[in-house]
Coordinates of C-alpha atoms (C1' of nucleotides) in Angstrom, one line a residue:
Chain A
M1 CA -38.7 18.3 -33.8
R2 CA -40.7 15.9 -35.9
M3 CA -44.4 16.6 -35.7
S4 CA -45.2 12.9 -36.0
Q5 CA -43.6 12.5 -32.6
A6 CA -44.5 15.8 -31.0
F7 CA -47.1 16.3 -28.3
I8 CA -49.1 19.1 -29.9
P9 CA -52.8 18.4 -29.4
T10 CA -54.6 20.8 -31.6
E11 CA -58.3 21.1 -31.6
K12 CA -60.8 22.2 -34.2
E13 CA -63.3 23.6 -31.7
A14 CA -62.7 26.0 -28.9
P15 CA -63.5 25.1 -25.4
K16 CA -66.8 26.8 -24.5
D17 CA -65.3 28.7 -21.6
A18 CA -62.8 30.6 -23.7
V19 CA -63.6 34.2 -24.6
L20 CA -60.4 36.0 -25.5
P21 CA -58.5 35.2 -28.7
S22 CA -55.4 34.4 -26.7
H23 CA -57.3 31.9 -24.5
I24 CA -59.1 30.3 -27.5
Y25 CA -56.0 30.0 -29.7
L26 CA -53.5 29.0 -27.1
T27 CA -55.9 26.2 -26.1
R28 CA -56.9 25.1 -29.6
A29 CA -53.3 25.1 -30.8
G30 CA -52.1 23.0 -27.9
F31 CA -50.1 25.5 -25.9
I32 CA -52.0 25.4 -22.7
A33 CA -54.6 23.3 -21.0
Q34 CA -56.8 24.4 -18.1
V35 CA -56.6 22.3 -14.9
A36 CA -58.9 24.3 -12.6
S37 CA -60.1 27.8 -12.4
G38 CA -57.1 30.1 -13.0
L39 CA -54.7 27.1 -13.2
Y40 CA -53.1 26.0 -16.5
N41 CA -50.7 23.4 -17.7
L42 CA -48.2 24.5 -20.3
M43 CA -47.7 21.9 -23.0
P44 CA -44.5 21.7 -25.0
L45 CA -45.3 24.6 -27.3
G46 CA -46.4 26.8 -24.4
K47 CA -43.3 25.9 -22.4
R48 CA -41.0 26.8 -25.4
V49 CA -42.6 30.2 -25.7
L50 CA -42.3 30.8 -22.0
K51 CA -38.6 29.9 -22.1
K52 CA -38.0 32.2 -25.0
I53 CA -39.5 35.1 -23.1
E54 CA -37.5 34.2 -20.0
T55 CA -34.3 34.0 -22.0
I56 CA -34.8 37.5 -23.4
I57 CA -35.5 38.9 -19.9
N58 CA -32.5 37.1 -18.5
E59 CA -30.3 38.6 -21.2
E60 CA -31.5 42.1 -20.6
M61 CA -31.2 41.8 -16.9
A62 CA -27.7 40.6 -17.2
R63 CA -26.9 43.5 -19.5
A64 CA -28.4 45.8 -16.8
G65 CA -26.3 44.3 -14.1
A66 CA -29.0 42.5 -12.2
Q67 CA -28.4 39.2 -10.6
E68 CA -30.7 36.2 -10.7
V69 CA -31.7 34.4 -7.6
E70 CA -34.5 32.0 -6.7
L71 CA -36.5 32.4 -3.6
S72 CA -38.7 29.7 -2.1
F73 CA -42.3 29.7 -3.3
V74 CA -43.6 28.7 0.1
T75 CA -43.0 31.6 2.5
P76 CA -43.4 31.8 6.2
A77 CA -46.4 33.8 7.3
E78 CA -44.3 35.5 10.0
L79 CA -42.6 37.6 7.3
W80 CA -46.0 38.8 6.1
E81 CA -47.0 39.7 9.6
E82 CA -43.8 41.6 10.1
S83 CA -44.5 43.8 7.1
G84 CA -48.2 44.1 7.9
R85 CA -49.3 42.8 4.5
I86 CA -50.9 39.6 5.7
E87 CA -54.0 41.6 6.5
K88 CA -53.8 43.9 3.5
F89 CA -53.4 41.1 1.0
G90 CA -56.3 39.3 2.6
K91 CA -57.9 36.4 0.9
E92 CA -55.5 36.6 -2.1
L93 CA -52.9 35.0 0.0
L94 CA -53.3 31.2 0.0
R95 CA -52.4 30.1 3.5
F96 CA -51.8 26.6 4.9
R97 CA -50.0 24.9 7.7
D98 CA -47.3 22.3 7.6
R99 CA -47.2 19.2 9.7
K100 CA -45.9 21.1 12.7
E101 CA -48.8 23.5 12.4
N102 CA -46.6 26.4 11.2
L103 CA -48.5 28.9 9.0
F104 CA -47.2 29.5 5.4
V105 CA -48.4 31.4 2.4
L106 CA -47.7 30.8 -1.3
G107 CA -45.8 33.9 -2.5
P108 CA -47.9 36.3 -4.5
T109 CA -44.9 38.7 -4.7
H110 CA -41.6 38.6 -2.9
E111 CA -40.8 41.9 -1.4
E112 CA -40.6 40.5 2.1
M113 CA -38.6 37.5 1.1
M114 CA -36.1 39.5 -0.9
V115 CA -35.6 42.1 2.0
N116 CA -35.2 39.2 4.3
L117 CA -32.6 37.7 2.1
V118 CA -30.6 40.9 2.0
R119 CA -30.9 42.2 5.5
N120 CA -28.1 41.3 7.8
R121 CA -26.1 40.1 4.8
V122 CA -25.7 43.5 3.1
N123 CA -24.8 45.9 5.9
S124 CA -22.5 48.5 4.4
Y125 CA -22.9 51.2 1.8
K126 CA -19.9 49.7 0.1
Q127 CA -22.0 46.7 -0.9
L128 CA -24.6 48.9 -2.6
P129 CA -26.3 49.2 -5.0
L130 CA -27.7 45.8 -5.6
N131 CA -30.3 44.5 -8.0
L132 CA -31.7 41.0 -7.5
Y133 CA -34.4 39.3 -9.4
Q134 CA -36.1 36.0 -10.1
I135 CA -38.4 34.5 -12.6
K136 CA -40.7 32.4 -10.5
T137 CA -44.2 31.0 -10.1
K138 CA -46.5 33.2 -8.1
F139 CA -49.9 32.5 -6.6
R140 CA -52.7 34.9 -6.0
D141 CA -56.0 33.5 -5.0
E142 CA -57.9 35.9 -7.3
A143 CA -61.6 36.5 -6.5
R144 CA -62.3 36.0 -10.1
P145 CA -59.7 34.5 -12.4
R146 CA -60.5 34.9 -16.0
F147 CA -59.3 35.3 -19.6
G148 CA -56.9 32.2 -19.6
L149 CA -53.3 33.1 -18.9
M150 CA -54.3 36.8 -18.7
R151 CA -55.6 36.6 -15.2
A152 CA -54.6 33.3 -13.8
R153 CA -54.2 32.4 -10.1
E154 CA -50.9 30.7 -10.6
F155 CA -48.6 32.6 -13.0
V156 CA -45.0 33.2 -13.8
M157 CA -43.6 36.6 -12.9
K158 CA -40.2 38.2 -13.1
D159 CA -39.8 40.2 -10.0
G160 CA -36.8 42.4 -9.3
Y161 CA -35.8 44.5 -6.3
S162 CA -33.1 47.0 -6.0
F163 CA -31.3 48.3 -2.9
H164 CA -29.7 51.8 -2.7
T165 CA -28.1 54.2 -0.4
S166 CA -30.0 57.2 -1.7
Y167 CA -33.1 58.2 -3.7
E168 CA -30.8 59.7 -6.3
D169 CA -29.2 56.3 -6.9
L170 CA -32.7 54.7 -6.9
D171 CA -33.7 57.2 -9.6
R172 CA -30.8 56.1 -11.7
E173 CA -31.6 52.4 -11.4
F174 CA -35.3 53.0 -12.0
D175 CA -34.4 54.7 -15.3
A176 CA -32.1 51.8 -16.2
M177 CA -34.8 49.2 -15.5
E178 CA -37.3 51.2 -17.5
A179 CA -34.8 51.1 -20.4
A180 CA -34.2 47.4 -19.9
Y181 CA -37.9 46.6 -19.9
K182 CA -38.4 48.6 -23.0
R183 CA -35.7 46.6 -24.7
V184 CA -37.4 43.3 -23.6
L185 CA -40.7 44.4 -25.1
E186 CA -39.1 45.6 -28.3
R187 CA -37.3 42.4 -28.7
L188 CA -40.5 40.4 -28.2
G189 CA -42.0 42.4 -31.1
L190 CA -44.7 44.0 -29.1
D191 CA -46.5 47.3 -29.6
F192 CA -46.5 48.9 -26.2
R193 CA -46.5 52.1 -24.2
I194 CA -44.8 53.0 -21.0
V195 CA -47.4 55.0 -19.0
E196 CA -47.5 56.9 -15.8
A197 CA -49.5 55.0 -13.2
D198 CA -51.1 55.2 -9.8
S199 CA -48.6 54.2 -7.1
G200 CA -51.4 52.9 -5.0
A201 CA -51.6 52.8 -1.3
I202 CA -47.9 51.8 -1.2
G203 CA -47.0 55.2 -2.3
G204 CA -43.7 56.2 -3.7
S205 CA -42.6 59.0 -6.0
G206 CA -42.7 57.2 -9.3
S207 CA -44.7 54.4 -10.8
K208 CA -44.8 53.3 -14.4
E209 CA -46.7 50.6 -16.1
L210 CA -45.7 48.8 -19.3
M211 CA -48.8 48.3 -21.3
V212 CA -49.1 46.1 -24.4
L213 CA -51.7 47.8 -26.6
A214 CA -54.7 45.6 -27.3
D215 CA -58.4 46.0 -27.5
S216 CA -58.9 43.3 -24.9
G217 CA -56.8 45.1 -22.3
E218 CA -58.3 45.6 -18.9
D219 CA -56.8 49.0 -18.4
T220 CA -57.8 52.3 -20.0
L221 CA -54.9 54.5 -21.1
A222 CA -54.9 58.1 -22.1
V223 CA -52.2 58.6 -24.8
C224 CA -51.0 61.6 -26.7
D225 CA -51.3 61.6 -30.5
R226 CA -48.1 63.7 -30.8
C227 CA -45.6 62.7 -28.2
E228 CA -44.7 59.8 -26.0
Y229 CA -46.9 60.8 -23.1
G230 CA -49.2 58.1 -21.9
A231 CA -50.9 57.4 -18.5
N232 CA -53.2 55.0 -16.9
I233 CA -56.6 56.8 -16.7
E234 CA -56.2 56.4 -12.9
A235 CA -53.2 58.8 -13.0
A236 CA -53.6 60.7 -16.3
R237 CA -53.1 64.5 -16.3
R238 CA -54.0 67.1 -18.9
S239 CA -52.8 70.5 -19.9
E240 CA -54.4 73.7 -18.7
R241 CA -57.6 74.4 -20.5
R242 CA -57.1 76.8 -23.4
E243 CA -60.6 77.4 -24.4
I244 CA -62.6 78.8 -21.5
P245 CA -66.3 79.2 -22.2
E246 CA -67.7 82.7 -21.9
A247 CA -68.6 83.4 -18.3
P248 CA -72.2 83.9 -17.3
E249 CA -72.9 87.4 -15.8
A250 CA -74.7 87.2 -12.5
D251 CA -74.4 88.7 -9.0
F252 CA -74.4 86.4 -6.1
N253 CA -78.0 85.2 -5.5
K254 CA -80.0 82.3 -4.4
F255 CA -82.2 81.0 -7.2
A256 CA -85.2 78.7 -7.2
T257 CA -84.4 75.6 -9.3
P258 CA -87.3 73.3 -8.8
G259 CA -86.4 69.7 -9.6
I260 CA -83.1 70.7 -11.3
K261 CA -80.7 68.1 -9.9
S262 CA -78.3 67.1 -12.7
I263 CA -75.5 69.1 -14.2
E264 CA -77.1 68.7 -17.5
D265 CA -80.4 70.2 -16.4
L266 CA -78.6 72.9 -14.5
G267 CA -76.7 73.9 -17.6
S268 CA -79.8 74.2 -19.8
F269 CA -81.8 75.9 -17.1
F270 CA -79.4 78.7 -16.7
H271 CA -78.1 78.5 -20.3
V272 CA -74.5 78.2 -19.1
D273 CA -71.7 75.9 -19.9
P274 CA -71.3 73.1 -17.3
Y275 CA -67.8 74.5 -16.9
Y276 CA -69.4 77.1 -14.6
T277 CA -71.4 74.6 -12.5
L278 CA -70.0 72.8 -9.5
K279 CA -70.5 69.1 -9.4
A280 CA -70.7 67.4 -6.0
V281 CA -69.9 63.7 -5.7
A282 CA -70.5 62.1 -2.3
K283 CA -68.7 58.9 -1.3
R284 CA -68.2 57.0 1.9
A285 CA -64.5 56.7 2.5
I286 CA -63.4 53.5 4.2
Y287 CA -60.2 53.9 6.3
E288 CA -58.2 51.4 8.1
E289 CA -60.1 52.5 11.1
G290 CA -63.5 53.9 10.7
D291 CA -65.2 55.6 7.8
E292 CA -66.8 58.9 6.8
V293 CA -68.7 60.6 4.1
V294 CA -66.6 62.8 1.8
V295 CA -68.0 65.2 -0.7
F296 CA -65.8 65.8 -3.8
F297 CA -66.4 69.0 -5.8
L298 CA -65.3 69.6 -9.3
R299 CA -66.4 71.5 -12.4
G300 CA -69.6 70.2 -13.9
C301 CA -67.8 69.3 -17.2
D302 CA -65.5 67.0 -15.3
D303 CA -66.0 63.5 -13.9
L304 CA -64.5 62.2 -10.7
Q305 CA -61.6 59.8 -11.1
E306 CA -62.1 57.4 -8.2
V307 CA -58.5 56.3 -7.8
K308 CA -57.4 60.0 -7.5
A309 CA -60.2 60.5 -5.1
V310 CA -59.1 57.6 -2.9
N311 CA -55.6 59.0 -2.9
A312 CA -56.8 62.5 -2.1
C313 CA -58.6 61.5 1.0
G314 CA -56.2 58.8 2.1
A315 CA -58.9 56.1 2.2
L316 CA -58.5 52.4 1.5
D317 CA -61.7 52.5 -0.6
L318 CA -64.7 54.6 -1.6
V319 CA -68.2 53.2 -1.7
D320 CA -71.5 54.7 -2.8
V321 CA -73.6 56.5 -0.2
S322 CA -77.4 56.2 -0.2
E323 CA -79.7 59.3 -0.3
E324 CA -80.9 58.4 3.2
E325 CA -77.4 58.6 4.6
L326 CA -76.9 61.9 2.9
S327 CA -80.1 63.3 4.3
A328 CA -79.1 62.2 7.7
L329 CA -76.0 64.4 7.4
G330 CA -78.1 67.3 6.3
L331 CA -77.1 67.0 2.7
V332 CA -79.7 67.4 0.0
P333 CA -78.8 65.2 -3.0
G334 CA -78.9 67.2 -6.2
F335 CA -78.4 70.5 -4.3
I336 CA -75.2 69.9 -2.4
G337 CA -72.9 73.0 -2.4
P338 CA -69.7 74.0 -0.7
L339 CA -70.9 77.1 1.1
D340 CA -71.3 76.7 4.8
L341 CA -70.9 73.0 4.5
D342 CA -69.3 71.9 7.7
T343 CA -71.0 68.6 8.5
V344 CA -68.8 66.5 6.2
R345 CA -65.3 66.5 4.9
T346 CA -64.9 68.2 1.5
I347 CA -62.2 68.0 -1.1
F348 CA -62.0 70.3 -4.2
D349 CA -60.6 69.7 -7.6
A350 CA -57.6 72.0 -8.0
D351 CA -59.3 73.5 -11.1
V352 CA -62.0 75.2 -9.1
K353 CA -59.6 77.0 -6.7
G354 CA -60.7 80.6 -6.8
A355 CA -63.2 80.0 -9.6
A356 CA -65.7 82.8 -10.1
N357 CA -69.1 83.0 -11.7
M358 CA -70.0 79.5 -10.5
I359 CA -73.4 78.0 -10.0
C360 CA -73.6 75.5 -7.1
G361 CA -76.1 73.8 -4.9
A362 CA -77.5 75.8 -1.9
N363 CA -77.8 72.8 0.4
E364 CA -81.5 73.4 0.3
T365 CA -84.1 71.5 -1.8
D366 CA -84.8 73.2 -5.1
Y367 CA -82.3 76.0 -4.7
H368 CA -78.9 76.9 -6.2
F369 CA -76.6 79.8 -5.7
V370 CA -75.5 81.7 -8.8
G371 CA -72.6 84.1 -9.2
V372 CA -70.5 82.2 -6.6
D373 CA -66.9 83.2 -6.2
L374 CA -65.1 80.2 -4.7
S375 CA -62.2 82.4 -3.4
V376 CA -64.5 82.8 -0.4
L377 CA -63.7 79.2 0.6
P378 CA -61.7 78.9 3.8
E379 CA -57.9 79.0 3.5
A380 CA -57.7 75.5 4.9
A381 CA -59.9 73.9 2.1
Q382 CA -58.2 70.8 0.6
Y383 CA -57.5 70.8 -3.1
A384 CA -56.3 67.9 -5.2
A385 CA -56.5 66.7 -8.8
L386 CA -59.7 64.7 -8.9
Y387 CA -60.7 64.9 -12.6
E388 CA -60.7 62.1 -15.1
V389 CA -59.0 62.9 -18.3
K390 CA -61.4 62.8 -21.3
E391 CA -60.6 62.1 -24.9
G392 CA -59.7 65.3 -26.7
D393 CA -58.1 66.9 -23.6
G394 CA -54.8 68.5 -24.1
C395 CA -51.5 66.6 -23.5
P396 CA -49.8 67.8 -20.4
V397 CA -46.3 67.8 -22.1
C398 CA -46.9 68.9 -25.6
D399 CA -49.5 70.4 -27.9
G400 CA -51.1 67.1 -28.8
K401 CA -54.5 65.8 -27.9
L402 CA -55.2 62.8 -25.6
S403 CA -57.2 59.8 -26.7
Y404 CA -58.1 56.6 -25.0
T405 CA -56.7 53.2 -25.8
K406 CA -56.8 49.8 -24.0
G407 CA -53.7 48.1 -22.6
I408 CA -52.6 44.9 -21.0
E409 CA -50.4 45.6 -18.0
V410 CA -47.3 43.4 -18.5
G411 CA -45.0 45.3 -16.3
H412 CA -45.0 47.6 -13.3
I413 CA -42.0 49.4 -11.9
F414 CA -42.0 51.6 -9.0
K415 CA -39.9 53.4 -6.4
L416 CA -40.6 51.8 -3.0
G417 CA -38.3 53.9 -0.9
T418 CA -38.2 52.5 2.6
V419 CA -41.7 51.1 2.7
Y420 CA -40.5 47.6 3.3
S421 CA -36.9 48.0 4.5
A422 CA -38.0 50.2 7.4
P423 CA -40.6 48.0 9.0
L424 CA -38.6 44.9 8.3
G425 CA -35.5 46.5 9.9
A426 CA -33.3 46.1 6.8
Q427 CA -30.5 48.6 7.3
F428 CA -27.0 49.4 6.2
L429 CA -24.3 51.6 7.7
N430 CA -23.6 54.8 5.7
E431 CA -20.3 56.5 5.3
N432 CA -20.7 58.1 8.7
G433 CA -21.4 54.7 10.4
K434 CA -25.0 55.6 10.8
A435 CA -27.7 52.9 10.2
E436 CA -30.2 53.7 7.5
P437 CA -33.0 51.6 5.8
F438 CA -32.3 50.6 2.3
V439 CA -33.9 52.7 -0.4
M440 CA -35.6 50.3 -2.7
G441 CA -37.2 49.9 -6.1
T442 CA -39.3 47.1 -7.4
Y443 CA -39.7 45.9 -11.0
G444 CA -42.3 43.3 -12.0
M445 CA -43.0 41.7 -15.3
G446 CA -45.7 39.2 -16.0
V447 CA -44.0 36.5 -18.0
S448 CA -46.8 34.0 -18.5
R449 CA -49.2 37.0 -19.1
L450 CA -46.8 38.1 -21.9
I451 CA -47.5 34.8 -23.7
A452 CA -51.2 35.8 -23.8
A453 CA -50.4 39.4 -24.6
V454 CA -48.4 38.4 -27.7
I455 CA -51.4 36.6 -29.0
E456 CA -53.9 39.3 -28.1
Q457 CA -51.8 41.6 -30.2
H458 CA -50.8 39.1 -32.9
H459 CA -53.6 36.8 -34.1
D460 CA -56.2 36.6 -36.9
E461 CA -59.3 34.5 -37.5
K462 CA -57.2 31.5 -38.3
G463 CA -55.1 31.4 -35.2
C464 CA -51.9 32.6 -33.6
V465 CA -49.3 34.7 -35.3
W466 CA -46.1 34.5 -33.3
T467 CA -43.4 37.1 -33.6
K468 CA -40.0 35.8 -34.5
A469 CA -38.7 36.2 -31.0
T470 CA -41.6 34.4 -29.3
A471 CA -42.4 31.6 -31.8
P472 CA -42.1 28.1 -30.3
Y473 CA -40.6 27.1 -33.6
L474 CA -39.4 29.6 -36.2
V475 CA -39.7 27.4 -39.2
N476 CA -42.1 24.7 -40.1
L477 CA -41.1 22.4 -42.9
M478 CA -44.3 21.0 -44.2
I479 CA -44.2 17.9 -46.3
S480 CA -47.3 18.0 -48.4
N481 CA -47.4 14.3 -49.3
I482 CA -45.4 12.0 -47.0
K483 CA -45.5 9.3 -49.7
D484 CA -43.6 11.5 -52.1
E485 CA -39.9 10.4 -51.7
E486 CA -38.6 13.5 -53.4
Q487 CA -40.5 15.8 -51.0
V488 CA -39.4 13.8 -48.0
A489 CA -35.7 13.8 -49.1
L490 CA -35.6 17.6 -49.5
A491 CA -37.4 18.1 -46.2
E492 CA -35.0 15.8 -44.4
S493 CA -32.0 17.6 -45.8
L494 CA -33.3 21.0 -45.0
Y495 CA -34.3 19.8 -41.5
A496 CA -30.8 18.6 -40.8
S497 CA -29.2 21.8 -42.2
L498 CA -31.4 24.1 -40.2
Q499 CA -30.8 22.2 -37.0
A500 CA -27.1 22.4 -37.7
A501 CA -27.5 26.1 -38.1
G502 CA -29.2 26.4 -34.8
V503 CA -32.6 27.3 -36.1
D504 CA -35.7 26.3 -34.1
V505 CA -37.3 24.1 -36.7
I506 CA -40.1 21.6 -36.8
M507 CA -41.0 19.3 -39.6
D508 CA -44.5 18.3 -40.4
D509 CA -44.0 14.7 -41.4
R510 CA -47.4 13.4 -40.4
K511 CA -49.4 11.2 -42.7
E512 CA -52.1 13.8 -43.2
R513 CA -53.5 15.7 -46.2
F514 CA -52.3 19.1 -47.3
G515 CA -55.3 21.0 -46.1
F516 CA -55.1 19.5 -42.6
K517 CA -51.4 20.4 -42.2
A518 CA -52.0 23.9 -43.6
K519 CA -54.8 24.7 -41.2
D520 CA -52.7 23.3 -38.4
A521 CA -49.7 25.5 -39.3
E522 CA -51.9 28.6 -39.4
L523 CA -53.6 27.7 -36.1
V524 CA -50.2 27.2 -34.3
G525 CA -48.8 30.2 -36.0
Y526 CA -45.3 29.3 -37.0
P527 CA -43.8 32.5 -38.5
L528 CA -42.5 30.7 -41.6
T529 CA -43.9 27.5 -43.1
V530 CA -41.9 26.1 -46.0
I531 CA -44.3 24.1 -48.2
I532 CA -42.6 21.2 -49.9
G533 CA -45.3 19.9 -52.2
K534 CA -46.4 19.2 -55.7
E535 CA -44.5 22.3 -57.0
L536 CA -41.3 20.5 -56.1
A537 CA -41.6 18.6 -59.4
N538 CA -41.0 22.0 -61.0
G539 CA -38.1 22.7 -58.6
I540 CA -40.2 25.1 -56.5
V541 CA -41.0 25.2 -52.8
Q542 CA -43.3 27.8 -51.2
F543 CA -42.6 30.1 -48.3
F544 CA -45.8 30.9 -46.3
D545 CA -45.2 34.0 -44.2
R546 CA -47.8 33.8 -41.4
A547 CA -47.7 37.4 -40.4
E548 CA -47.8 38.7 -44.0
D549 CA -50.2 35.9 -45.0
T550 CA -48.3 35.6 -48.3
K551 CA -47.0 32.7 -50.3
T552 CA -43.8 33.1 -52.2
D553 CA -42.3 30.6 -54.8
V554 CA -38.7 29.8 -54.1
P555 CA -36.4 27.6 -56.2
S556 CA -35.8 24.5 -54.1
S557 CA -32.1 24.7 -54.6
E558 CA -32.1 28.1 -52.9
A559 CA -34.4 27.0 -50.1
F560 CA -31.9 26.8 -47.3
A561 CA -30.2 30.1 -48.1
R562 CA -33.5 31.9 -48.5
I563 CA -34.7 30.5 -45.1
M564 CA -31.6 31.8 -43.4
E565 CA -32.1 35.2 -45.2
W566 CA -35.7 35.3 -44.1
I567 CA -34.7 34.7 -40.5
G568 CA -32.3 37.6 -40.7
Chain B
rC1 C1' -68.4 38.7 -2.3
rG2 C1' -73.4 40.2 -5.1
rG3 C1' -76.2 39.0 -9.9
rG4 C1' -76.7 35.4 -14.0
rA5 C1' -75.8 30.7 -16.5
rU6 C1' -74.0 25.8 -17.3
rG7 C1' -72.4 20.6 -15.9
rU8 C1' -74.4 14.2 -20.6
rA9 C1' -67.6 10.2 -24.2
rG10 C1' -61.2 13.7 -25.1
rC11 C1' -63.7 18.4 -27.4
rG12 C1' -68.4 20.8 -29.1
rC13 C1' -73.5 19.6 -28.4
rA14 C1' -78.9 17.1 -28.6
rG15 C1' -82.0 14.5 -25.2
rU16 C1' -84.7 16.9 -19.6
rA17 C1' -90.9 20.6 -20.9
rU18 C1' -94.8 15.7 -20.3
rG19 C1' -90.0 10.0 -16.0
rG20 C1' -90.5 4.3 -19.4
rU21 C1' -86.4 -0.2 -24.8
rU22 C1' -79.8 -0.9 -25.2
rA23 C1' -78.5 7.5 -23.8
rG24 C1' -77.7 9.9 -29.2
rC25 C1' -75.0 13.3 -33.0
rG26 C1' -70.5 15.9 -35.1
rC27 C1' -65.3 16.1 -34.4
rA28 C1' -61.2 13.3 -32.4
rC29 C1' -59.5 8.0 -31.6
rC30 C1' -58.6 2.5 -33.6
rA31 C1' -58.8 -1.0 -38.2
rA32 C1' -59.0 -1.7 -43.6
rG33 C1' -59.4 0.5 -48.3
rC34 C1' -59.6 4.7 -51.4
rU35 C1' -57.6 9.7 -51.8
rG36 C1' -53.3 13.2 -51.9
rG37 C1' -52.8 21.5 -52.6
rG38 C1' -57.0 23.7 -47.9
rG39 C1' -59.3 20.1 -41.5
rG40 C1' -61.3 14.4 -47.9
rC41 C1' -64.4 9.6 -48.6
rU42 C1' -66.4 4.6 -47.6
rU43 C1' -67.0 0.5 -44.3
rG44 C1' -66.3 -1.5 -39.5
rG45 C1' -65.0 -0.6 -34.3
rG46 C1' -63.7 1.3 -29.2
rG47 C1' -65.0 4.8 -25.6
rG48 C1' -70.4 7.1 -20.7
rU49 C1' -70.5 6.1 -12.4
rC50 C1' -75.5 11.6 -17.6
rG51 C1' -70.8 16.6 -11.8
rC52 C1' -71.7 14.4 -6.7
rU53 C1' -75.0 12.9 -2.4
rG54 C1' -79.6 12.0 -0.8
rG55 C1' -84.9 11.7 -1.8
rU56 C1' -89.7 10.8 -4.6
rU57 C1' -91.2 6.5 -7.8
rC58 C1' -92.5 -0.1 -9.9
rG59 C1' -88.9 2.8 -12.8
rA60 C1' -84.8 9.0 -12.7
rG61 C1' -80.1 11.9 -17.6
rU62 C1' -85.3 13.8 -17.0
rC63 C1' -88.9 15.4 -10.8
rC64 C1' -87.3 17.4 -5.6
rA65 C1' -83.5 18.9 -1.9
rG66 C1' -78.6 19.7 -0.9
rU67 C1' -73.7 20.0 -2.5
rC68 C1' -69.4 20.7 -5.7
rA69 C1' -67.3 22.6 -10.1
rU70 C1' -66.8 25.9 -14.2
rC71 C1' -67.9 30.3 -16.9
rC72 C1' -70.1 35.4 -17.8
rC73 C1' -71.4 40.6 -15.7
rG74 C1' -70.0 43.5 -11.4
rA75 C1' -67.0 44.4 -6.9
rC76 C1' -61.8 43.2 -6.1
rC77 C1' -56.8 43.0 -8.5
rA78 C1' -48.8 44.8 -4.8

RNA sequence: CGGGAUGUAGCGCAGUAUGGUUAGCGCACCAAGCUGGGGGCUUGGGGGUCGCUGGUUCGAGUCCAGUCAUCCCGACCA
């Protein structure tokens, strides 16, 4: 491409609405242009990057034996009613009627559509397993689109679905997809982590997220400093505690604790480690039908992880409860304890099961119990992991320590089982001629989000720094002075040779000054800019490596060979 | 959906408090010339329903009401 003819509208100033580096630079460098909230046009450079990512995904999917399809973007609402998700997805589903008044939705994800495609077409175990995917525009009417391509309403996603006769076979495919996704991200040149994730209300036995590590990531991850373990904070686990504080000596007793409501105060009042105090967190659990107050108990040194709490009580959501509501249930905020507490549902963190020497609220204003042995709790008490992992906690798989980092979720794979196939009646006949629902897996990857993720991870104060695999053009031939015939001649010759060699090359043949072109090259972020300028008089051109931010002199006669060598 | 802010040329902004010539500035754009290694200079140009609707007024970018849009914080996010 000749830059003099290219549509690459770069801008000196960032749009005032942009906050994230990816949003700022992709806009300034002429990759994307916003149309409305959460809607973006991709300009030529943006489209080229998208295609590169798509190509890599397609190659890895082909290698993994998945087949590409393309499902219609507009999907009949009946399918969503059939699966029951039309309510669940709520306002994120953009609905509309056609001229015959039939209701449709713009697909936010395509489980229903894919199951619908396969059911009644695949009806024998002999036709399984099957892995179908597409790379397609999706639409989710997000309550709050933001961060440019990172959280847009319309976006491009690779979504794959696999169909199996058994959970064992699903496990095999799940692992294969994890490996394939890993290769995709490695090829893109990204620093990432595959982490354990919350499966959400959908359930399923396994769920992993692919996280590109970047400070601007919206997810908090707990990662091990020694091994590969990583998990979304919502699902993170830790090893058994090794250092248990010395236990306070006290017989069971009721103690006056005037005004001592917080764990911190309680600890200093009794001079005990918060480990031996019992924290009570009351929430209102919202169910599909009805709601109730649930009190979660955990050690004072731990904090409640809300997603784990939601899963533990099977609620759709947890909301805060007012002190008045608690009082109405006979609960005394600041003094809530588990003993003889039968007016509300309670759930205990597994770590307090059978704990002794505990201090807990007495369900009476200004009183706590000391020397409590929680083995007195009824057999039927519910225990679950409720704690949130903290930095410094032990890794659950090795001797390492966990620390927090931020990640951008660019992929999510999980084992669906029969969650969709059963309600949608998608079945096959097994070896015994008996009908069974497909066992399914689903594998998503945010393709347009990956464009932003690359820049979040690879940029500096001057602009984008594309990786070799994602760059819109790998090599930029910059003619310093377009009036210099010698410079033009060399550039033209290199341009032709590189094109013939199949290299993605662009030539800056604009009638602009050196500085302008240099700034532009840095902003757009071509991995290699070959500066053909005044040094050519001495037989020298310069290689500007964007990622390394270095300039290297190269004899002009060796330019082509050295470019090919640089590409590798 | 709660809280906050902003809409003036393609982009970034001033002007609005206290209504009053022809609505300004920088960048970008067009023309000519100079310049040619870090977004260069000079001269001359083009480009505006001041988000929209209604109201107050002799007169509204400016005041009032409504409305739409966009962004930020939070809630939400298979």
